[in-house]
XYZ file of C-alpha atoms in Angstrom:
759
model
C 328.258 233.964 261.952
C 326.725 234.022 258.658
C 329.074 231.506 256.602
C 329.367 229.026 259.829
C 325.304 229.044 259.744
C 325.285 229.294 255.799
C 327.503 225.672 255.910
C 325.071 224.689 258.310
C 322.655 224.920 256.407
C 324.613 223.296 253.228
C 325.195 220.111 255.338
C 321.543 219.970 255.871
C 321.020 220.128 252.423
C 323.534 217.493 251.616
C 322.209 215.513 254.078
C 318.968 215.994 252.662
C 320.252 215.061 249.229
C 321.876 211.783 250.155
C 318.578 210.556 251.056
C 316.974 211.987 248.215
C 319.454 210.032 245.954
C 319.499 206.766 247.883
C 315.812 206.864 248.746
C 314.972 207.522 244.824
C 318.369 206.068 243.468
C 317.982 202.978 244.944
C 314.105 202.495 244.680
C 312.820 204.757 242.003
C 315.947 205.384 239.615
C 318.673 203.543 237.667
C 321.884 205.170 238.615
C 324.349 204.924 235.487
C 327.611 207.065 236.683
C 328.765 206.397 240.157
C 332.270 207.821 240.545
C 332.571 207.503 244.358
C 335.525 209.807 244.893
C 332.778 212.696 243.513
C 329.697 211.223 245.514
C 329.509 213.982 248.119
C 330.201 216.906 245.618
C 327.222 215.372 243.425
C 324.910 215.142 247.060
C 325.583 218.589 247.675
C 324.341 219.659 244.279
C 321.348 217.727 244.203
C 318.605 219.670 246.123
C 319.111 222.409 243.450
C 319.071 220.271 240.092
C 317.267 217.764 240.485
C 314.278 217.504 237.213
C 316.501 220.174 235.341
C 317.619 219.294 232.458
C 317.540 215.708 230.149
C 320.958 214.551 228.781
C 322.067 210.936 226.803
C 325.061 209.383 228.226
C 326.701 210.198 224.815
C 325.920 214.143 225.706
C 326.894 213.781 229.620
C 330.274 212.098 228.550
C 331.217 215.594 226.537
C 331.314 217.614 229.689
C 334.643 218.512 231.836
C 332.942 217.463 235.207
C 331.863 214.581 237.223
C 328.153 214.088 237.013
C 325.635 211.868 238.258
C 323.195 210.537 236.094
C 319.896 209.139 236.911
C 317.495 207.807 234.470
C 313.663 209.018 235.242
C 310.815 207.048 234.269
C 308.418 208.158 231.857
C 305.464 208.240 233.865
C 307.573 210.802 236.397
C 308.274 213.135 233.083
C 305.053 213.158 231.455
C 306.761 211.986 228.551
C 309.701 209.731 227.019
C 311.826 208.515 229.950
C 314.593 211.096 230.186
C 318.224 211.256 231.977
C 318.676 213.334 235.119
C 321.901 214.979 235.623
C 323.529 216.072 238.743
C 326.693 218.430 238.612
C 328.871 220.298 241.104
C 331.346 222.570 240.088
C 333.620 224.972 242.055
C 330.731 227.390 241.677
C 327.220 226.160 243.333
C 326.663 229.772 241.706
C 327.164 228.259 238.207
C 325.494 224.871 238.695
C 322.417 226.945 240.427
C 322.146 228.966 236.891
C 322.708 225.671 234.764
C 319.774 223.843 236.631
C 317.164 227.097 236.140
C 318.093 227.031 232.063
C 317.775 223.394 231.840
C 314.803 223.407 233.753
C 313.135 226.538 231.439
C 314.412 224.483 228.099
C 312.585 221.183 229.445
C 309.671 222.998 230.324
C 309.135 224.695 226.860
C 309.842 221.647 225.000
C 307.183 219.637 226.923
C 304.926 222.330 226.392
C 305.845 222.253 222.752
C 305.399 218.581 222.530
C 302.083 218.863 224.118
C 300.631 221.448 221.227
C 302.147 219.308 218.651
C 300.241 216.128 219.864
C 297.124 218.569 220.404
C 297.399 220.157 216.749
C 298.427 216.518 215.286
C 295.213 215.254 217.127
C 293.350 218.464 215.604
C 294.709 217.667 212.270
C 293.548 213.998 212.894
C 290.188 214.867 213.794
C 289.510 217.345 210.963
C 290.634 214.769 208.446
C 288.273 212.457 209.970
C 285.551 214.696 209.899
C 285.680 216.094 206.380
C 283.585 214.701 203.730
C 286.413 214.287 200.955
C 288.252 210.874 200.843
C 292.220 211.598 202.165
C 295.049 209.583 202.178
C 298.942 210.172 202.394
C 301.866 208.286 200.858
C 305.409 208.664 201.547
C 308.143 209.471 198.795
C 308.175 205.465 198.007
C 304.225 205.825 197.522
C 303.207 203.737 200.684
C 300.070 204.516 202.326
C 300.893 206.806 205.934
C 297.553 207.776 206.802
C 294.049 206.825 205.505
C 290.704 208.638 206.941
C 287.771 206.612 207.176
C 286.183 208.555 204.271
C 288.375 207.175 201.709
C 288.102 203.176 203.019
C 285.150 202.617 200.916
C 286.918 204.641 198.067
C 290.089 202.352 197.837
C 287.574 199.230 199.290
C 290.121 198.145 202.003
C 290.509 199.517 205.789
C 293.348 201.815 206.908
C 295.372 198.835 208.740
C 295.270 196.802 205.400
C 296.715 199.756 203.936
C 299.162 201.959 206.132
C 302.791 200.692 204.927
C 301.701 199.381 201.465
C 302.331 200.340 197.795
C 300.082 202.596 196.333
C 300.727 200.884 193.003
C 301.168 197.676 194.431
C 297.619 197.411 195.855
C 296.334 199.391 192.912
C 297.593 198.222 190.077
C 294.807 199.011 187.447
C 295.487 202.584 187.833
C 299.008 202.393 186.745
C 299.465 204.656 183.558
C 296.356 206.248 184.077
C 295.860 209.940 184.225
C 295.595 209.639 188.013
C 299.321 207.777 188.011
C 300.813 210.732 185.610
C 299.279 213.637 187.617
C 300.729 212.263 190.573
C 304.021 211.214 189.792
C 304.170 215.095 188.176
C 303.368 216.566 191.605
C 305.617 214.610 193.413
C 308.826 214.972 190.886
C 308.207 218.820 190.222
C 306.861 219.543 193.844
C 303.735 221.227 192.286
C 300.057 220.908 193.297
C 297.569 219.384 190.845
C 294.073 219.470 190.473
C 291.936 217.020 187.844
C 288.871 215.333 187.381
C 289.486 211.921 186.650
C 287.338 208.728 186.484
C 288.502 205.737 188.647
C 287.736 202.640 187.672
C 287.971 200.619 190.946
C 285.472 203.111 192.511
C 283.469 203.536 189.087
C 282.835 207.034 190.152
C 284.201 210.634 189.021
C 286.093 212.292 191.054
C 287.927 215.885 191.720
C 291.230 215.205 193.040
C 293.962 217.340 194.564
C 297.280 216.100 195.069
C 299.686 218.317 197.253
C 303.472 217.428 197.505
C 306.049 217.694 200.322
C 309.651 216.227 201.209
C 308.270 213.054 203.065
C 305.350 212.529 200.107
C 302.275 213.380 198.893
C 298.614 213.806 200.012
C 295.853 213.432 198.200
C 292.431 214.717 198.136
C 289.344 213.154 196.003
C 285.730 214.798 195.967
C 283.172 212.313 194.783
C 281.732 214.608 191.908
C 279.746 211.397 189.946
C 276.379 213.603 190.373
C 277.704 216.621 189.783
C 279.287 214.847 186.353
C 276.302 213.166 185.692
C 274.201 216.695 186.258
C 276.851 218.350 183.684
C 276.462 215.571 181.387
C 272.673 215.396 181.225
C 273.257 219.406 180.834
C 275.515 219.009 178.175
C 273.506 216.319 176.776
C 270.285 218.094 176.423
C 272.323 220.723 174.865
C 273.234 218.560 172.310
C 270.164 217.301 171.715
C 268.835 220.454 171.548
C 271.513 221.742 168.977
C 270.646 218.584 167.301
C 267.042 219.247 166.568
C 267.663 222.989 165.818
C 270.171 221.642 163.238
C 267.540 219.267 161.616
C 264.870 221.806 161.826
C 267.206 223.996 159.900
C 268.117 221.445 157.426
C 264.585 220.388 157.075
C 263.017 224.025 156.606
C 266.008 225.723 154.351
C 267.541 222.774 152.274
C 266.112 222.600 148.826
C 266.657 219.283 147.316
C 265.416 216.126 149.263
C 269.160 214.540 149.010
C 270.643 217.333 150.707
C 268.069 217.469 153.864
C 268.974 214.026 154.469
C 272.640 214.254 154.000
C 272.344 217.546 156.462
C 270.287 215.572 159.239
C 272.343 212.078 158.975
C 275.908 215.008 159.603
C 273.834 216.639 162.777
C 273.143 212.700 163.932
C 276.816 212.084 163.820
C 277.788 215.463 165.094
C 275.558 215.789 168.293
C 274.692 211.881 169.264
C 278.656 211.562 168.692
C 277.619 208.342 166.781
C 280.129 206.183 164.423
C 277.994 206.634 161.274
C 274.366 207.508 160.724
C 272.225 206.662 157.607
C 268.837 207.168 156.195
C 266.943 205.228 153.687
C 263.869 206.175 151.413
C 261.319 203.461 150.359
C 260.956 202.736 146.877
C 257.224 201.552 146.871
C 257.046 200.255 143.553
C 259.995 197.965 143.885
C 259.289 197.668 147.470
C 263.409 198.304 148.547
C 264.815 200.937 150.729
C 267.271 202.711 148.898
C 270.496 204.369 150.629
C 269.669 208.210 150.381
C 272.469 209.822 152.828
C 275.317 208.483 154.852
C 277.668 210.423 157.414
C 280.491 209.718 159.539
C 282.924 206.533 158.967
C 280.728 205.585 155.662
C 279.929 208.388 153.243
C 279.581 206.388 150.423
C 276.037 205.644 148.935
C 276.853 202.003 147.221
C 277.439 199.477 148.360
C 275.625 196.418 149.875
C 273.540 198.114 151.639
C 272.705 200.930 148.963
C 269.413 198.743 148.432
C 268.007 196.793 150.736
C 264.589 194.861 150.006
C 261.888 195.210 152.632
C 262.050 192.544 154.973
C 266.114 191.537 155.020
C 268.640 192.365 157.236
C 267.977 194.353 160.307
C 267.075 197.251 158.338
C 264.547 195.748 156.115
C 262.928 193.963 159.240
C 262.606 197.892 161.080
C 260.591 198.820 157.598
C 258.358 195.165 157.295
C 257.506 195.336 161.472
C 257.497 199.177 161.404
C 259.337 198.810 165.015
C 262.762 200.360 166.035
C 265.506 198.020 166.899
C 267.091 199.886 170.209
C 270.196 198.110 171.651
C 273.028 199.077 173.771
C 274.442 195.795 173.410
C 275.466 194.915 169.894
C 278.081 192.139 170.331
C 275.919 189.523 171.032
C 272.817 190.737 169.624
C 271.545 188.175 166.736
C 269.672 191.044 164.988
C 273.223 192.393 164.134
C 274.708 189.674 161.684
C 278.204 191.322 161.132
C 279.486 190.927 164.814
C 283.255 190.134 163.464
C 283.047 193.910 162.518
C 281.151 194.994 165.091
C 283.731 193.819 167.470
C 286.707 195.393 165.419
C 285.018 198.413 165.022
C 284.252 198.833 168.425
C 280.564 199.299 168.106
C 278.507 199.323 171.545
C 275.141 200.453 170.517
C 272.368 200.379 167.576
C 269.172 202.484 166.976
C 266.886 201.950 163.910
C 263.590 203.744 163.568
C 261.274 202.998 160.361
C 260.052 206.791 159.016
C 256.046 206.548 159.665
C 253.609 208.900 157.791
C 250.012 208.076 158.060
C 250.647 204.456 158.782
C 252.618 204.355 155.768
C 256.490 203.509 156.061
C 258.614 206.078 153.620
C 261.960 204.871 154.951
C 264.533 203.971 157.883
C 267.262 205.908 159.869
C 269.914 204.312 161.655
C 272.768 204.717 163.823
C 275.717 202.932 164.985
C 277.657 204.180 168.187
C 280.585 203.162 170.307
C 278.712 203.995 173.254
C 275.639 203.328 174.825
C 272.878 205.580 173.695
C 270.917 207.285 176.349
C 267.339 207.556 176.884
C 267.235 211.077 176.161
C 269.374 210.575 173.144
C 266.844 207.714 171.818
C 264.089 210.490 172.362
C 265.602 212.695 170.278
C 266.709 210.311 167.748
C 262.976 209.158 167.156
C 262.126 213.108 166.997
C 264.109 213.562 164.467
C 263.192 210.425 162.433
C 259.622 211.880 162.500
C 260.544 215.000 161.117
C 262.448 213.059 158.457
C 259.441 211.100 157.796
C 257.150 214.127 157.259
C 260.064 215.977 155.183
C 260.498 212.998 152.772
C 256.818 212.331 152.377
C 256.279 216.663 151.691
C 259.349 215.919 149.306
C 257.584 212.822 147.609
C 254.371 215.052 147.349
C 256.416 217.789 145.980
C 258.189 215.704 143.727
C 254.877 214.203 142.689
C 253.247 217.715 142.547
C 255.827 218.176 140.083
C 255.902 215.343 138.184
C 252.268 216.061 137.566
C 253.152 219.965 136.563
C 255.680 218.692 134.509
C 253.258 216.067 132.604
C 250.817 218.802 132.535
C 253.275 220.809 131.135
C 254.562 218.539 128.749
C 251.069 217.898 127.845
C 249.890 221.668 127.599
C 253.285 221.930 125.270
C 251.982 218.712 123.379
C 248.731 220.553 122.995
C 250.066 223.728 122.146
C 252.803 222.357 119.868
C 249.359 220.400 118.277
C 247.700 223.558 118.010
C 250.416 225.620 116.509
C 250.574 222.806 114.125
C 247.482 222.289 113.490
C 246.389 223.826 109.855
C 242.866 224.861 110.400
C 242.293 228.214 112.305
C 241.956 227.312 116.260
C 240.541 229.669 118.919
C 239.876 229.249 122.527
C 237.342 231.659 124.475
C 236.162 232.197 127.724
C 232.526 232.772 128.996
C 232.950 236.036 127.794
C 233.944 235.820 124.503
C 237.245 236.729 125.402
C 240.030 235.175 123.442
C 242.372 233.048 125.567
C 244.178 230.981 122.855
C 244.779 231.658 119.082
C 246.902 229.508 116.986
C 248.882 230.971 114.034
C 246.532 229.721 111.315
C 243.399 231.192 113.075
C 245.651 234.636 113.599
C 246.123 234.510 109.872
C 242.483 233.907 108.922
C 241.086 236.469 111.239
C 244.030 238.982 111.064
C 243.328 240.744 114.478
C 245.767 243.285 116.065
C 246.700 242.984 119.646
C 244.500 245.883 120.300
C 241.642 244.211 118.472
C 242.109 241.023 120.245
C 240.951 243.035 123.572
C 237.759 244.082 122.116
C 234.397 242.682 123.328
C 233.477 239.767 121.278
C 230.489 241.768 119.359
C 233.145 244.891 118.240
C 235.702 241.571 117.477
C 233.062 240.292 115.128
C 231.873 243.344 113.733
C 235.460 244.010 112.293
C 235.166 240.499 109.921
C 233.074 240.640 106.885
C 231.424 237.459 107.296
C 229.015 235.783 104.320
C 227.200 232.815 103.735
C 227.837 230.710 101.279
C 225.049 231.927 99.082
C 226.802 235.468 99.541
C 224.507 236.578 102.428
C 225.862 238.787 105.030
C 226.180 235.971 108.336
C 224.408 237.704 111.493
C 226.105 237.814 114.587
C 224.048 235.784 116.708
C 224.105 232.642 113.900
C 228.008 232.904 114.216
C 229.596 229.670 115.573
C 231.468 231.300 118.471
C 227.898 233.248 119.533
C 225.926 229.663 119.160
C 228.579 227.809 120.836
C 228.596 230.720 123.864
C 225.130 230.033 124.477
C 225.685 225.840 124.760
C 224.917 225.084 121.266
C 226.992 223.182 119.032
C 228.082 224.228 115.610
C 229.295 221.887 112.986
C 230.840 222.380 109.185
C 229.047 226.197 108.753
C 230.274 227.237 105.235
C 231.256 230.818 105.665
C 232.899 233.308 103.461
C 235.673 235.899 104.963
C 237.082 238.740 103.524
C 240.378 239.022 104.988
C 241.269 242.539 106.105
C 244.654 243.165 105.027
C 243.790 242.283 100.966
C 240.225 241.765 101.405
C 240.654 238.782 99.597
C 237.728 236.023 100.132
C 238.777 232.637 101.096
C 235.938 230.074 101.894
C 236.101 228.155 105.752
C 233.777 225.355 107.334
C 233.619 226.666 110.479
C 232.779 224.809 113.783
C 232.131 225.418 117.544
C 231.394 223.848 120.368
C 231.295 224.897 124.350
C 233.529 223.684 127.131
C 232.603 222.665 130.247
C 233.481 222.053 133.841
C 233.239 218.540 135.162
C 229.813 219.942 137.311
C 228.633 221.301 133.654
C 229.284 225.064 134.504
C 229.851 226.867 130.845
C 233.645 228.130 130.884
C 234.194 229.049 127.457
C 234.224 227.502 123.845
C 236.374 226.574 121.217
C 236.200 227.328 117.517
C 237.657 225.810 114.776
C 238.156 227.163 110.751
C 239.019 224.890 108.080
C 240.374 226.913 105.277
C 237.978 225.222 102.410
C 239.145 227.852 99.678
C 240.784 224.579 97.785
C 237.806 222.356 98.034
C 235.696 225.376 96.477
C 238.165 225.667 93.678
C 238.417 222.059 93.154
C 234.690 222.054 93.107
C 234.488 224.973 90.329
C 237.066 223.065 88.534
C 235.220 219.758 89.118
C 232.418 222.075 87.717
C 234.507 223.045 84.753
C 235.848 219.853 84.164
C 232.667 218.758 83.824
C 231.634 221.299 81.311
C 234.756 221.160 79.577
C 234.543 217.309 79.116
C 230.807 217.630 77.758
C 231.664 220.510 76.027
C 235.055 219.570 74.588
C 233.892 215.803 74.098
C 230.543 216.462 72.304
C 232.591 219.327 69.692
C 234.562 216.345 68.313
C 232.025 214.077 68.634
C 229.429 216.175 66.830
C 232.505 216.581 64.200
C 232.482 213.138 63.687
C 228.995 212.640 63.398
C 228.786 215.614 61.111
C 231.525 214.848 58.804
C 230.300 211.079 58.967
C 226.523 212.139 57.514
C 228.399 214.465 54.848
C 230.259 211.395 53.862
C 227.196 209.243 53.584
C 225.233 211.818 51.285
C 228.133 212.331 49.183
C 229.761 208.800 49.241
C 230.305 209.404 45.155
C 232.796 212.206 45.777
C 236.124 211.418 46.806
C 237.091 214.818 47.719
C 234.662 215.260 50.041
C 234.671 211.918 51.515
C 238.396 212.317 51.826
C 238.112 215.832 53.951
C 235.470 214.221 55.967
C 237.703 211.572 57.199
C 240.705 214.209 57.904
C 237.929 215.869 60.090
C 236.995 212.469 61.645
C 240.614 211.427 61.919
C 241.370 215.141 63.817
C 238.130 214.992 66.284
C 238.828 211.348 67.037
C 242.613 212.418 67.819
C 241.867 215.247 70.360
C 239.335 212.759 71.686
C 242.112 210.422 72.362
C 244.286 212.779 74.058
C 241.876 213.660 76.483
C 240.991 210.147 77.456
C 244.654 209.345 77.464
C 245.059 212.136 79.948
C 242.244 210.864 82.234
C 243.797 207.405 82.096
C 247.508 208.462 82.717
C 246.213 210.674 85.670
C 244.410 207.705 86.835
C 247.525 205.513 86.942
C 250.160 208.070 88.085
C 248.282 208.787 90.737
C 247.729 204.837 91.753
C 251.095 204.234 91.030
C 250.468 201.933 88.369
C 252.633 203.570 85.820
C 255.834 201.928 84.297
C 258.371 203.588 82.935
C 260.949 201.480 79.896
C 263.882 203.771 80.160
C 266.804 203.839 78.050
C 269.459 206.331 76.914
C 268.516 208.795 74.807
C 270.651 211.328 72.736
C 268.361 214.425 73.412
C 269.291 216.390 70.144
C 268.269 213.694 67.950
C 265.120 212.724 69.934
C 264.097 216.319 69.600
C 264.749 216.676 65.857
C 262.699 213.419 65.335
C 259.753 214.597 67.401
C 259.930 217.829 65.612
C 259.746 216.655 62.364
C 257.018 213.844 63.324
C 254.901 216.499 65.147
C 254.970 219.111 61.985
C 251.110 218.693 61.627
C 250.055 219.293 65.141
C 252.736 221.861 66.365
C 254.042 225.444 64.537
C 257.643 223.799 63.575
C 258.665 227.263 62.257
C 258.147 228.870 65.938
C 260.270 226.346 68.079
C 264.085 226.853 68.168
C 266.472 224.232 69.514
C 269.435 225.246 71.292
C 271.139 222.154 72.561
C 275.009 221.842 73.216
C 276.605 219.229 71.268
C 278.625 217.967 74.722
C 275.554 217.166 76.267
C 275.298 213.663 77.801
C 272.519 211.318 76.994
C 269.798 211.061 79.428
C 267.990 208.080 81.144
C 263.983 208.313 80.052
C 261.227 206.569 78.663
C 260.834 207.719 75.113
C 257.190 207.572 75.350
C 256.617 209.720 78.368
C 259.804 212.120 77.225
C 258.081 212.807 74.139
C 254.654 213.315 76.388
C 256.667 215.887 78.313
C 258.186 217.822 75.800
C 254.700 217.533 73.563
C 252.869 219.405 76.754
C 255.903 222.047 77.549
C 256.002 223.016 73.520
C 252.328 222.618 72.920
C 251.310 225.238 76.112
C 254.339 227.565 75.149
C 252.987 227.892 71.603
C 249.386 227.664 73.011
C 249.706 230.756 75.826
C 252.566 232.810 73.682
C 252.025 235.586 71.280
C 251.453 234.286 67.588
C 254.770 234.429 65.751
C 257.134 234.603 68.518
C 259.691 232.189 69.198
C 259.406 229.156 71.505
C 263.437 228.040 72.520
C 264.305 224.564 73.993
C 267.388 224.392 75.634
C 269.364 221.635 77.422
C 272.352 221.848 79.449
C 274.436 219.612 82.098
C 274.231 220.494 85.723
C 276.172 218.089 88.023
C 275.112 214.934 87.581
C 271.551 215.759 85.421
C 270.352 217.591 82.593
C 268.247 220.292 82.723
C 265.553 220.835 80.077
C 263.720 224.440 79.318
C 261.411 225.719 77.419
C 260.985 229.438 76.991
C 258.232 231.660 75.470
C 257.427 235.420 75.008
C 253.574 234.961 76.410
C 251.637 236.867 78.771
C 253.037 235.055 81.651
C 251.928 233.967 84.982
C 250.952 235.800 88.052
C 253.007 235.077 91.052
C 250.053 233.750 93.456
C 249.544 231.324 90.425
C 252.835 230.163 89.812
C 253.219 227.895 92.799
C 249.506 226.145 91.285
C 250.649 225.784 87.875
C 251.600 222.067 88.005
C 248.335 221.286 90.089
C 245.838 219.479 88.846
C 242.964 221.026 86.822
C 244.560 224.481 87.464
C 244.069 227.243 85.086
C 245.780 230.868 85.531
C 243.399 233.489 86.168
C 242.922 235.663 83.358
C 244.525 233.515 80.581
C 242.018 233.099 77.233
C 240.003 230.053 77.282
C 241.676 226.682 75.704
C 240.563 223.107 74.702
C 241.724 220.864 77.170
C 241.145 219.198 80.997
C 243.463 221.436 82.662
C 245.860 218.176 83.366
C 248.755 218.549 80.727
C 251.522 220.451 83.499
C 250.184 218.384 86.348
C 251.300 215.077 84.080
C 254.208 216.451 83.008
C 255.667 217.012 86.687
C 254.017 213.454 87.404
C 255.793 212.115 84.311
C 259.330 213.808 85.694
C 258.890 213.134 89.020
C 258.377 209.400 87.834
C 262.054 209.630 86.411
C 263.062 210.956 89.466
C 263.633 214.624 88.290
C 261.760 217.931 89.214
C 259.817 220.444 87.604
C 259.241 224.135 87.950
C 258.435 227.078 86.120
C 259.741 231.052 86.337
C 257.602 233.924 85.000
C 257.552 237.480 84.872
C 253.952 239.074 83.799
C 254.144 240.716 80.276
C 257.055 238.714 79.578
C 256.488 235.373 79.302
C 257.675 232.453 81.102
C 260.347 229.393 81.387
C 259.344 225.797 81.856
C 262.248 223.741 83.778
C 262.486 220.277 83.913
C 265.403 217.420 84.800
C 266.331 214.293 83.783
C 269.053 211.893 85.349
C 272.213 210.873 83.287
C 272.333 207.606 81.476
């Protein structure tokens, strides 16, 4: 009963399935497989497997059962069109199980498709809502997706870009860092991140590229403002460092060239300019002189080493006292060498006058290969002000150093002059303290270092000062005291007895106050002129007057007396002859003294003329001695002249005078009956003649003055004559080109030498 009932039910289902197949197959479905033989089987299975599984015709053909395949429209299966398979086999159970399994799988796949679509929609929504630009390309670099934020960046709509090649649409980015990084990401299948300035957008971007097997996804974040902020911060740091380095150079460098060099180097380093230069003004020649150059040019010579004010842009900056600033060098008429600027890639120029108190002291300028920002220009202006101040400061220092050097030079000259002055010179301050004393004054006053520190009154008390008439000089009458009280003392003759040896020396002392520009007394200066020689000359003059008056009167008196005797005894021949001899001798003595006076005048006036000729000394001396027997003690004179002494070149009359003077002096001042020896010998290219006596000798202090005019050695006995013999001898020897000198030792005698040139 049950089987009959089940079969009845199955038949009912077959009828219903048949109606379903024919109704939906005819009106709703496309029937692809219709083997009529198995149609009842397919109809039997229909109610079980309708909508259970989707297969393509190829998959169905692989099955080992007959099938009925229906194509279901997409709107019935909520997706793409599908195939409906109706199977019938020996076992309805198997068919039913297969239908359940296929139906479950179809449900899961539909759910997955819905989830995938939802995810895709969600991703799309996210990509469209993010602020970053995003696009994706396939492995052939064709755009597959572009979000709306990328459209302004790419300057095209997504419809224009999808399917197009990235490098074809944007050829300007080929071979850029963007190109290289994207290719690296795709080839190496690695994520890359980098920052790049994209010329098409004229902006800076942080770029991230994510590779996949299908292509590349690229995110671009606009960081232009951040980049600008970073650059501005970096620039502020650079400019602050620039100012610090410049300040360090201005403060710690020693010389102006070093300061300017370091400033120019700081400009190049921190402003990234191509080169920087600094000129200083030579005001006298009105020329700007290049003192520092850094960067691509460091030499200081060439056409820009000296720029006249008013010429070229550098000279114009100085003349107009205004900066020249441009970020468009090419085409700027003030930049003359446009070809050089184009070749070197110069973009910007900035030149500033260096001004201090409305005075131009120089020019600072720089060329750059990139535009100079306003902040950089402000920093350069600040640097220019600092450099101008240091140039002026150094100029003032150099001027001060020049003034100091000039003052020191003049002080040295003054010191040298004061040191060289033969007169004693002492400078005192207002209290009488010694400020300066030259060597002559030190010798005159003889103060020790300790005595120089004593008060003025105590110092003066150490000196024994007298007036010209031998009276003590009161302290308040001393020239220094008078000058410190504002008086001027001139030519006051005083006698100072030296502390060292007590010897007296005569001085003409003068002193005058030294006043400041406002008239305030600052001290005084005192001068001591040694007039001892003048005093001695005065004494010699008085002696000469006495000698001339005495020595000329004596022979004159003899002449007059002898003449009177001759007149009274004219009848006596022997008396007359004796009187005549006396008159002749006295007249000869008078003639010698007059001749000496005349010769001195001629020698000192340069009017003496020599008539030189070769002379044989041996014969000349012997002849002289024979002729002088009546006036010289011939027996005391010994001659020792070597036979090989060559002839000399001399004036015979003047040579005779020289020999007579020396022999007469030797005979006169030596002990009677002692010998006087005359010798001669050759020394190199001259002959040295000497006269040796054995007299009392000459004191060492008198030896240096023995050939002076009117000089008489101290302690010698009084003799006739004017004191001109040795003086005339020296003058005559020197007129021949020779020398005269003496050597002596007290108590042992003296030797007088002179030289004559060879003939």
